[in-house]
PDB file of C-alpha atoms and ligand atoms in Angstrom:
ATOM      1  CA  MET A  14       4.482 -21.976  -5.608  1.00 90.00           C
ATOM      2  CA  ILE A  15       2.792 -19.432  -3.158  1.00 95.00           C
ATOM      3  CA  GLU A  16       1.029 -16.125  -3.713  1.00 98.00           C
ATOM      4  CA  ILE A  17       0.297 -14.198  -0.736  1.00 98.00           C
ATOM      5  CA  ALA A  18      -1.939 -10.999  -1.057  1.00 98.00           C
ATOM      6  CA  ILE A  19      -2.078  -8.350   1.608  1.00 98.00           C
ATOM      7  CA  ASP A  20      -4.618  -5.458   1.532  1.00 98.00           C
ATOM      8  CA  GLY A  21      -5.640  -2.946   3.861  1.00 97.00           C
ATOM      9  CA  THR A  22      -6.017   0.634   5.380  1.00 96.00           C
ATOM     10  CA  ALA A  23      -3.190   3.005   5.536  1.00 94.00           C
ATOM     11  CA  ALA A  24      -0.641   2.497   8.420  1.00 94.00           C
ATOM     12  CA  SER A  25      -2.603  -0.671   9.408  1.00 96.00           C
ATOM     13  CA  GLY A  26       0.843  -2.716   9.515  1.00 97.00           C
ATOM     14  CA  LYS A  27       0.473  -4.498   6.277  1.00 97.00           C
ATOM     15  CA  GLY A  28       3.862  -3.190   4.830  1.00 97.00           C
ATOM     16  CA  THR A  29       5.613  -4.302   7.916  1.00 97.00           C
ATOM     17  CA  LEU A  30       3.966  -7.406   7.577  1.00 98.00           C
ATOM     18  CA  GLY A  31       4.744  -7.904   3.842  1.00 98.00           C
ATOM     19  CA  LYS A  32       8.448  -7.184   4.681  1.00 98.00           C
ATOM     20  CA  LYS A  33       8.558  -9.565   7.620  1.00 98.00           C
ATOM     21  CA  LEU A  34       6.843 -12.302   5.470  1.00 98.00           C
ATOM     22  CA  SER A  35       9.440 -11.861   2.826  1.00 98.00           C
ATOM     23  CA  GLU A  36      12.332 -12.338   5.117  1.00 97.00           C
ATOM     24  CA  LYS A  37      10.884 -15.326   6.668  1.00 97.00           C
ATOM     25  CA  TYR A  38       9.915 -17.182   3.409  1.00 97.00           C
ATOM     26  CA  SER A  39      12.327 -15.681   1.113  1.00 97.00           C
ATOM     27  CA  PHE A  40       9.784 -14.620  -1.353  1.00 97.00           C
ATOM     28  CA  PRO A  41      10.260 -11.059  -3.166  1.00 97.00           C
ATOM     29  CA  TYR A  42       7.806  -8.530  -1.764  1.00 98.00           C
ATOM     30  CA  LEU A  43       6.257  -5.544  -3.697  1.00 98.00           C
ATOM     31  CA  ASP A  44       4.704  -2.477  -1.784  1.00 97.00           C
ATOM     32  CA  THR A  45       2.190  -1.729  -4.677  1.00 98.00           C
ATOM     33  CA  GLY A  46       1.240   1.627  -3.486  1.00 97.00           C
ATOM     34  CA  MET A  47       4.687   2.765  -4.277  1.00 98.00           C
ATOM     35  CA  LEU A  48       4.051   2.459  -7.964  1.00 98.00           C
ATOM     36  CA  TYR A  49       1.037   5.157  -7.553  1.00 98.00           C
ATOM     37  CA  ARG A  50       3.295   7.289  -5.352  1.00 98.00           C
ATOM     38  CA  LYS A  51       5.951   7.272  -8.125  1.00 98.00           C
ATOM     39  CA  VAL A  52       3.472   8.396 -10.803  1.00 98.00           C
ATOM     40  CA  ALA A  53       2.055  11.025  -8.206  1.00 98.00           C
ATOM     41  CA  TYR A  54       5.757  12.490  -7.414  1.00 97.00           C
ATOM     42  CA  GLU A  55       6.631  12.649 -11.156  1.00 97.00           C
ATOM     43  CA  LEU A  56       3.543  14.698 -11.665  1.00 97.00           C
ATOM     44  CA  ILE A  57       4.632  17.101  -8.960  1.00 97.00           C
ATOM     45  CA  LYS A  58       8.082  17.226  -9.950  1.00 96.00           C
ATOM     46  CA  SER A  59       7.368  18.026 -13.645  1.00 96.00           C
ATOM     47  CA  ASN A  60       4.529  20.627 -12.515  1.00 95.00           C
ATOM     48  CA  LYS A  61       1.890  18.781 -14.434  1.00 94.00           C
ATOM     49  CA  ILE A  62      -0.764  18.296 -11.582  1.00 93.00           C
ATOM     50  CA  ASN A  63      -3.132  20.731 -13.608  1.00 91.00           C
ATOM     51  CA  THR A  64      -2.618  19.501 -17.117  1.00 88.00           C
ATOM     52  CA  GLU A  65      -5.938  18.837 -18.811  1.00 91.00           C
ATOM     53  CA  LYS A  66      -4.674  15.522 -19.827  1.00 94.00           C
ATOM     54  CA  LEU A  67      -3.977  14.354 -16.247  1.00 96.00           C
ATOM     55  CA  GLU A  68      -4.963  10.625 -16.963  1.00 97.00           C
ATOM     56  CA  GLN A  69      -2.997  10.208 -20.149  1.00 97.00           C
ATOM     57  CA  THR A  70      -0.017  12.009 -18.369  1.00 97.00           C
ATOM     58  CA  CYS A  71      -0.096   9.639 -15.373  1.00 98.00           C
ATOM     59  CA  CYS A  72      -0.373   6.715 -18.052  1.00 98.00           C
ATOM     60  CA  ASP A  73       2.848   8.070 -19.606  1.00 97.00           C
ATOM     61  CA  PHE A  74       4.632   7.991 -16.218  1.00 97.00           C
ATOM     62  CA  GLY A  75       3.225   4.864 -15.293  1.00 98.00           C
ATOM     63  CA  THR A  76       4.372   3.146 -18.467  1.00 97.00           C
ATOM     64  CA  ILE A  77       7.983   3.963 -17.912  1.00 97.00           C
ATOM     65  CA  VAL A  78       8.067   3.567 -13.837  1.00 96.00           C
ATOM     66  CA  THR A  79      10.481   0.682 -13.055  1.00 94.00           C
ATOM     67  CA  PHE A  80      10.593  -1.186  -9.489  1.00 93.00           C
ATOM     68  CA  LYS A  81      14.361  -0.086  -9.072  1.00 91.00           C
ATOM     69  CA  GLU A  82      12.941   3.679  -8.542  1.00 91.00           C
ATOM     70  CA  LEU A  83      10.448   2.957  -5.819  1.00 93.00           C
ATOM     71  CA  LYS A  84      12.861   3.105  -2.786  1.00 88.00           C
ATOM     72  CA  ASN A  85      13.098   6.935  -2.408  1.00 87.00           C
ATOM     73  CA  LYS A  86      11.794   8.770   0.879  1.00 86.00           C
ATOM     74  CA  ASN A  87      10.466  11.555  -1.349  1.00 92.00           C
ATOM     75  CA  LEU A  88       7.529   9.221  -2.330  1.00 96.00           C
ATOM     76  CA  ARG A  89       6.483   9.365   1.416  1.00 92.00           C
ATOM     77  CA  THR A  90       5.441  13.123   1.689  1.00 92.00           C
ATOM     78  CA  GLU A  91       1.831  14.199   2.311  1.00 91.00           C
ATOM     79  CA  ASP A  92       1.490  15.709  -1.103  1.00 94.00           C
ATOM     80  CA  VAL A  93       2.424  12.729  -2.905  1.00 96.00           C
ATOM     81  CA  THR A  94       0.392  10.621  -0.600  1.00 95.00           C
ATOM     82  CA  LYS A  95      -2.971  12.615  -1.173  1.00 95.00           C
ATOM     83  CA  LEU A  96      -2.307  12.799  -5.132  1.00 97.00           C
ATOM     84  CA  ALA A  97      -1.575   9.022  -5.343  1.00 97.00           C
ATOM     85  CA  SER A  98      -4.959   8.307  -3.893  1.00 96.00           C
ATOM     86  CA  LYS A  99      -6.568  10.854  -6.348  1.00 96.00           C
ATOM     87  CA  ILE A 100      -4.820   9.250  -9.490  1.00 97.00           C
ATOM     88  CA  ALA A 101      -5.455   5.861  -8.387  1.00 97.00           C
ATOM     89  CA  THR A 102      -8.987   6.385  -9.416  1.00 97.00           C
ATOM     90  CA  PHE A 103      -8.076   6.658 -13.147  1.00 97.00           C
ATOM     91  CA  PRO A 104      -8.854   3.238 -14.951  1.00 97.00           C
ATOM     92  CA  ASN A 105      -6.257   3.526 -17.644  1.00 98.00           C
ATOM     93  CA  LEU A 106      -3.396   4.150 -15.362  1.00 98.00           C
ATOM     94  CA  ARG A 107      -4.737   1.306 -13.071  1.00 98.00           C
ATOM     95  CA  LYS A 108      -4.550  -1.315 -16.129  1.00 98.00           C
ATOM     96  CA  ILE A 109      -0.819  -0.235 -16.746  1.00 98.00           C
ATOM     97  CA  LEU A 110       0.227  -0.600 -13.131  1.00 98.00           C
ATOM     98  CA  ASN A 111      -1.795  -3.978 -12.655  1.00 98.00           C
ATOM     99  CA  ASN A 112       0.140  -5.294 -15.464  1.00 98.00           C
ATOM    100  CA  LYS A 113       3.339  -4.658 -13.969  1.00 98.00           C
ATOM    101  CA  GLN A 114       2.427  -5.912 -10.682  1.00 98.00           C
ATOM    102  CA  LYS A 115       1.147  -9.409 -12.367  1.00 98.00           C
ATOM    103  CA  LYS A 116       4.602  -9.257 -14.146  1.00 97.00           C
ATOM    104  CA  PHE A 117       6.477  -8.942 -10.991  1.00 97.00           C
ATOM    105  CA  ASN A 118       4.373 -11.799  -9.239  1.00 98.00           C
ATOM    106  CA  ASN A 119       4.830 -14.255 -12.225  1.00 97.00           C
ATOM    107  CA  LEU A 120       8.673 -13.802 -12.451  1.00 97.00           C
ATOM    108  CA  SER A 121       9.120 -13.836  -8.454  1.00 97.00           C
ATOM    109  CA  LYS A 122       7.041 -17.182  -8.629  1.00 97.00           C
ATOM    110  CA  LYS A 123       9.128 -18.507 -11.385  1.00 96.00           C
ATOM    111  CA  LYS A 124      12.429 -17.542  -9.811  1.00 97.00           C
ATOM    112  CA  TYR A 125      11.625 -17.899  -5.781  1.00 97.00           C
ATOM    113  CA  GLY A 126       8.589 -20.121  -5.635  1.00 96.00           C
ATOM    114  CA  GLY A 127       6.394 -17.433  -4.162  1.00 97.00           C
ATOM    115  CA  CYS A 128       5.663 -13.738  -4.070  1.00 98.00           C
ATOM    116  CA  ILE A 129       4.089 -11.184  -1.527  1.00 98.00           C
ATOM    117  CA  LEU A 130       2.113  -8.114  -2.700  1.00 98.00           C
ATOM    118  CA  ASP A 131       0.244  -5.426  -0.651  1.00 98.00           C
ATOM    119  CA  GLY A 132      -1.897  -2.745  -1.657  1.00 98.00           C
ATOM    120  CA  ARG A 133      -5.746  -2.107  -1.903  1.00 97.00           C
ATOM    121  CA  ASP A 134      -6.794  -4.597  -4.703  1.00 97.00           C
ATOM    122  CA  ILE A 135      -4.387  -7.486  -4.370  1.00 98.00           C
ATOM    123  CA  GLY A 136      -6.776 -10.057  -3.204  1.00 98.00           C
ATOM    124  CA  THR A 137      -9.636  -8.723  -5.198  1.00 97.00           C
ATOM    125  CA  THR A 138      -7.915  -7.819  -8.597  1.00 97.00           C
ATOM    126  CA  ILE A 139      -4.300  -8.526  -9.120  1.00 98.00           C
ATOM    127  CA  LEU A 140      -4.161 -12.058  -7.402  1.00 98.00           C
ATOM    128  CA  PRO A 141      -7.685 -13.356  -6.953  1.00 98.00           C
ATOM    129  CA  ASN A 142      -6.494 -16.946  -6.747  1.00 97.00           C
ATOM    130  CA  ALA A 143      -3.806 -16.149  -4.234  1.00 98.00           C
ATOM    131  CA  ASP A 144      -3.072 -18.961  -1.715  1.00 97.00           C
ATOM    132  CA  PHE A 145      -3.501 -16.598   1.381  1.00 98.00           C
ATOM    133  CA  LYS A 146      -5.362 -13.391   1.453  1.00 98.00           C
ATOM    134  CA  PHE A 147      -4.985 -11.008   4.290  1.00 98.00           C
ATOM    135  CA  PHE A 148      -6.886  -7.751   5.196  1.00 98.00           C
ATOM    136  CA  ILE A 149      -5.369  -5.664   7.919  1.00 98.00           C
ATOM    137  CA  THR A 150      -6.841  -2.691   9.357  1.00 97.00           C
ATOM    138  CA  ALA A 151      -6.874  -0.755  12.759  1.00 98.00           C
ATOM    139  CA  SER A 152      -8.530   2.103  14.384  1.00 98.00           C
ATOM    140  CA  LEU A 153      -8.060   5.513  12.667  1.00 97.00           C
ATOM    141  CA  GLU A 154      -6.439   6.998  15.695  1.00 96.00           C
ATOM    142  CA  VAL A 155      -4.075   4.145  16.231  1.00 97.00           C
ATOM    143  CA  ARG A 156      -2.754   4.255  12.692  1.00 97.00           C
ATOM    144  CA  ALA A 157      -2.481   7.972  12.992  1.00 96.00           C
ATOM    145  CA  LYS A 158      -0.490   7.736  15.933  1.00 94.00           C
ATOM    146  CA  ARG A 159       1.666   5.097  14.222  1.00 94.00           C
ATOM    147  CA  ARG A 160       2.368   7.656  11.308  1.00 92.00           C
ATOM    148  CA  LEU A 161       3.179  10.239  13.936  1.00 90.00           C
ATOM    149  CA  LEU A 162       5.785   8.127  15.702  1.00 89.00           C
ATOM    150  CA  GLU A 163       7.457   7.344  11.961  1.00 85.00           C
ATOM    151  CA  LYS A 164       7.943  10.929  11.790  1.00 80.00           C
ATOM    152  CA  ASN A 165      10.196  10.814  14.560  1.00 72.00           C
ATOM    153  CA  ILE A 166       9.636  14.322  15.801  1.00 70.00           C
ATOM    154  CA  SER A 167      10.830  14.514  19.343  1.00 71.00           C
ATOM    155  CA  PHE A 168      10.351  18.200  20.211  1.00 63.00           C
ATOM    156  CA  LEU A 169       6.734  18.698  19.716  1.00 68.00           C
ATOM    157  CA  HIS A 170       4.743  20.623  22.263  1.00 78.00           C
ATOM    158  CA  GLU A 171       1.657  18.886  23.448  1.00 76.00           C
ATOM    159  CA  ASN A 172      -0.817  21.084  21.646  1.00 78.00           C
ATOM    160  CA  ASP A 173       1.351  20.754  18.163  1.00 81.00           C
ATOM    161  CA  GLU A 174       1.352  16.889  18.727  1.00 82.00           C
ATOM    162  CA  LYS A 175      -2.626  17.072  19.195  1.00 87.00           C
ATOM    163  CA  CYS A 176      -2.701  19.057  16.020  1.00 91.00           C
ATOM    164  CA  MET A 177      -0.415  17.013  13.973  1.00 90.00           C
ATOM    165  CA  LEU A 178      -2.400  13.883  15.101  1.00 92.00           C
ATOM    166  CA  GLN A 179      -5.513  15.472  14.219  1.00 95.00           C
ATOM    167  CA  ASN A 180      -4.334  16.373  10.686  1.00 94.00           C
ATOM    168  CA  LEU A 181      -3.024  12.888  10.228  1.00 94.00           C
ATOM    169  CA  MET A 182      -6.350  11.497  11.170  1.00 96.00           C
ATOM    170  CA  ASN A 183      -8.331  13.971   8.810  1.00 96.00           C
ATOM    171  CA  ASN A 184      -5.964  13.012   5.903  1.00 94.00           C
ATOM    172  CA  MET A 185      -6.339   9.441   6.645  1.00 95.00           C
ATOM    173  CA  ARG A 186      -9.873   9.584   6.788  1.00 96.00           C
ATOM    174  CA  GLU A 187     -10.199  11.310   3.538  1.00 95.00           C
ATOM    175  CA  ARG A 188      -7.968   8.859   1.885  1.00 95.00           C
ATOM    176  CA  ASP A 189      -9.671   5.756   3.238  1.00 95.00           C
ATOM    177  CA  ASN A 190     -12.980   7.073   2.013  1.00 95.00           C
ATOM    178  CA  GLN A 191     -11.545   7.912  -1.452  1.00 95.00           C
ATOM    179  CA  ASP A 192      -9.891   4.520  -1.682  1.00 96.00           C
ATOM    180  CA  SER A 193     -12.755   2.571  -0.572  1.00 95.00           C
ATOM    181  CA  LYS A 194     -15.763   4.472  -2.517  1.00 95.00           C
ATOM    182  CA  ARG A 195     -13.998   4.555  -5.741  1.00 95.00           C
ATOM    183  CA  LYS A 196     -15.627   2.637  -8.705  1.00 93.00           C
ATOM    184  CA  ILE A 197     -12.765   0.578 -10.010  1.00 93.00           C
ATOM    185  CA  SER A 198     -10.883  -1.721  -7.733  1.00 94.00           C
ATOM    186  CA  PRO A 199     -12.049  -0.421  -4.308  1.00 95.00           C
ATOM    187  CA  LEU A 200     -10.385  -0.984  -1.093  1.00 96.00           C
ATOM    188  CA  VAL A 201     -12.409  -4.034   0.202  1.00 96.00           C
ATOM    189  CA  PRO A 202     -11.607  -7.299   1.600  1.00 97.00           C
ATOM    190  CA  ALA A 203     -11.811 -10.233  -0.801  1.00 98.00           C
ATOM    191  CA  LYS A 204     -14.559 -12.431   0.430  1.00 97.00           C
ATOM    192  CA  ASP A 205     -11.913 -15.047   1.196  1.00 97.00           C
ATOM    193  CA  ALA A 206      -9.605 -12.719   3.062  1.00 98.00           C
ATOM    194  CA  HIS A 207      -8.584 -13.339   6.818  1.00 98.00           C
ATOM    195  CA  ILE A 208      -9.400  -9.979   8.393  1.00 98.00           C
ATOM    196  CA  ILE A 209      -7.024  -8.789  11.174  1.00 98.00           C
ATOM    197  CA  ASP A 210      -7.546  -5.797  13.138  1.00 98.00           C
ATOM    198  CA  THR A 211      -3.988  -4.463  14.683  1.00 98.00           C
ATOM    199  CA  THR A 212      -5.337  -1.961  16.958  1.00 98.00           C
ATOM    200  CA  ILE A 213      -3.997  -3.753  19.908  1.00 97.00           C
ATOM    201  CA  ILE A 214      -1.509  -6.018  18.699  1.00 97.00           C
ATOM    202  CA  ASN A 215       1.988  -5.168  17.728  1.00 97.00           C
ATOM    203  CA  PRO A 216       3.970  -6.439  14.447  1.00 97.00           C
ATOM    204  CA  GLU A 217       5.464  -9.780  15.975  1.00 97.00           C
ATOM    205  CA  GLU A 218       1.866 -10.586  17.128  1.00 98.00           C
ATOM    206  CA  LEU A 219       0.709 -10.051  13.633  1.00 98.00           C
ATOM    207  CA  LEU A 220       3.410 -12.047  11.982  1.00 98.00           C
ATOM    208  CA  LEU A 221       2.602 -14.915  14.492  1.00 98.00           C
ATOM    209  CA  ILE A 222      -0.988 -14.969  13.625  1.00 98.00           C
ATOM    210  CA  VAL A 223      -0.446 -14.668   9.930  1.00 98.00           C
ATOM    211  CA  THR A 224       2.466 -17.287   9.828  1.00 98.00           C
ATOM    212  CA  ASN A 225       0.209 -19.751  11.927  1.00 97.00           C
ATOM    213  CA  ILE A 226      -2.648 -19.395   9.200  1.00 97.00           C
ATOM    214  CA  ILE A 227      -0.169 -20.038   6.496  1.00 97.00           C
ATOM    215  CA  GLU A 228       1.598 -22.866   8.037  1.00 95.00           C
ATOM    216  CA  ASN A 229      -1.690 -24.545   9.281  1.00 93.00           C
ATOM    217  CA  ASN A 230      -3.068 -24.378   5.683  1.00 90.00           C
ATOM    218  CA  MET A 231      -0.013 -25.497   3.444  1.00 80.00           C
ATOM    219  CA  SER A 232      -1.141 -27.824   1.031  1.00 65.00           C
ATOM    220  CA  CYS A 233       2.273 -29.515   0.940  1.00 50.00           C
TER     221      CYS A 233
HETATM  222  O1  C5P B  30      -0.045   1.982   0.279  1.00 94.52           O
HETATM  223  P1  C5P B  30       0.173   3.447  -0.014  1.00 94.52           P
HETATM  224  O2  C5P B  30      -0.402   4.220   1.193  1.00 94.52           O
HETATM  225  O3  C5P B  30       1.652   3.524  -0.358  1.00 94.52           O
HETATM  226  O4  C5P B  30      -0.660   3.673  -1.367  1.00 94.52           O
HETATM  227  C1  C5P B  30      -0.741   5.089  -1.828  1.00 94.52           C
HETATM  228  C2  C5P B  30      -2.178   4.945  -2.463  1.00 94.52           C
HETATM  229  O5  C5P B  30      -2.202   4.345  -3.744  1.00 94.52           O
HETATM  230  C3  C5P B  30      -3.495   4.517  -1.790  1.00 94.52           C
HETATM  231  O6  C5P B  30      -4.160   5.745  -1.102  1.00 94.52           O
HETATM  232  C4  C5P B  30      -4.224   4.315  -2.959  1.00 94.52           C
HETATM  233  O7  C5P B  30      -5.055   5.020  -3.453  1.00 94.52           O
HETATM  234  C5  C5P B  30      -3.366   3.707  -4.109  1.00 94.52           C
HETATM  235  N1  C5P B  30      -3.197   2.214  -4.208  1.00 94.52           N
HETATM  236  C6  C5P B  30      -4.095   1.589  -4.988  1.00 94.52           C
HETATM  237  N2  C5P B  30      -4.008   0.279  -5.207  1.00 94.52           N
HETATM  238  C7  C5P B  30      -2.984  -0.324  -4.618  1.00 94.52           C
HETATM  239  C8  C5P B  30      -2.039   0.325  -3.948  1.00 94.52           C
HETATM  240  C9  C5P B  30      -2.113   1.441  -3.717  1.00 94.52           C
HETATM  241  O8  C5P B  30      -5.188   2.074  -5.375  1.00 94.52           O
HETATM  242  N3  C5P B  30      -2.659  -1.631  -4.937  1.00 94.52           N
END
């Protein structure tokens, strides 16, 4: 049974890598950031962002979140993204979502022989004994450009594009800081992770590097 843990910064290519590995090896894949996004989305939708009992409210939403609800493009807005990073600092919410991730991993391994998780603390906290750990990163500018391309806005004036890129870079820098400086489960590479910088490589090249590492180190 194989566990693959992928961590890294936003827009580093870890999600695409997770999906491609899932197709290649037929193991289920979970983008764990979507769990935090779903809780943030529910907070915004129910107008409870300013509630005094914010952590408890997050825990209530976290307890009832199901994996089926995570494929929703509303979970990708900038508001949800910022709030997800903020609530991800709550220890009690993390406990609830960590249990869900571990359950997903155990069920997937039993049923399909393997599992792939991507997030911020997979190699350090969720799957500390994973067979393979990868930490994916890239320069801030390249990551922001990738996000801008994903937005698929073809009519932008050059100045608007510069401005949007700058905004994306500022937001990403802030989120990277918040994620890597928090006390509980910060974004850091596991000691035994393969660290890969994707600034000048494309998703296919990344997949090749990663599958070479996996296949050269398979014990069976
Ligand atoms: O990966 P994604 O950008 O969707 O994650 C949104 C936020 O969720 C991150 O900025 C991070 O604060 C939080 N997160 C986390 N631990 C994970 C996955 C995501 O703290 N395993």
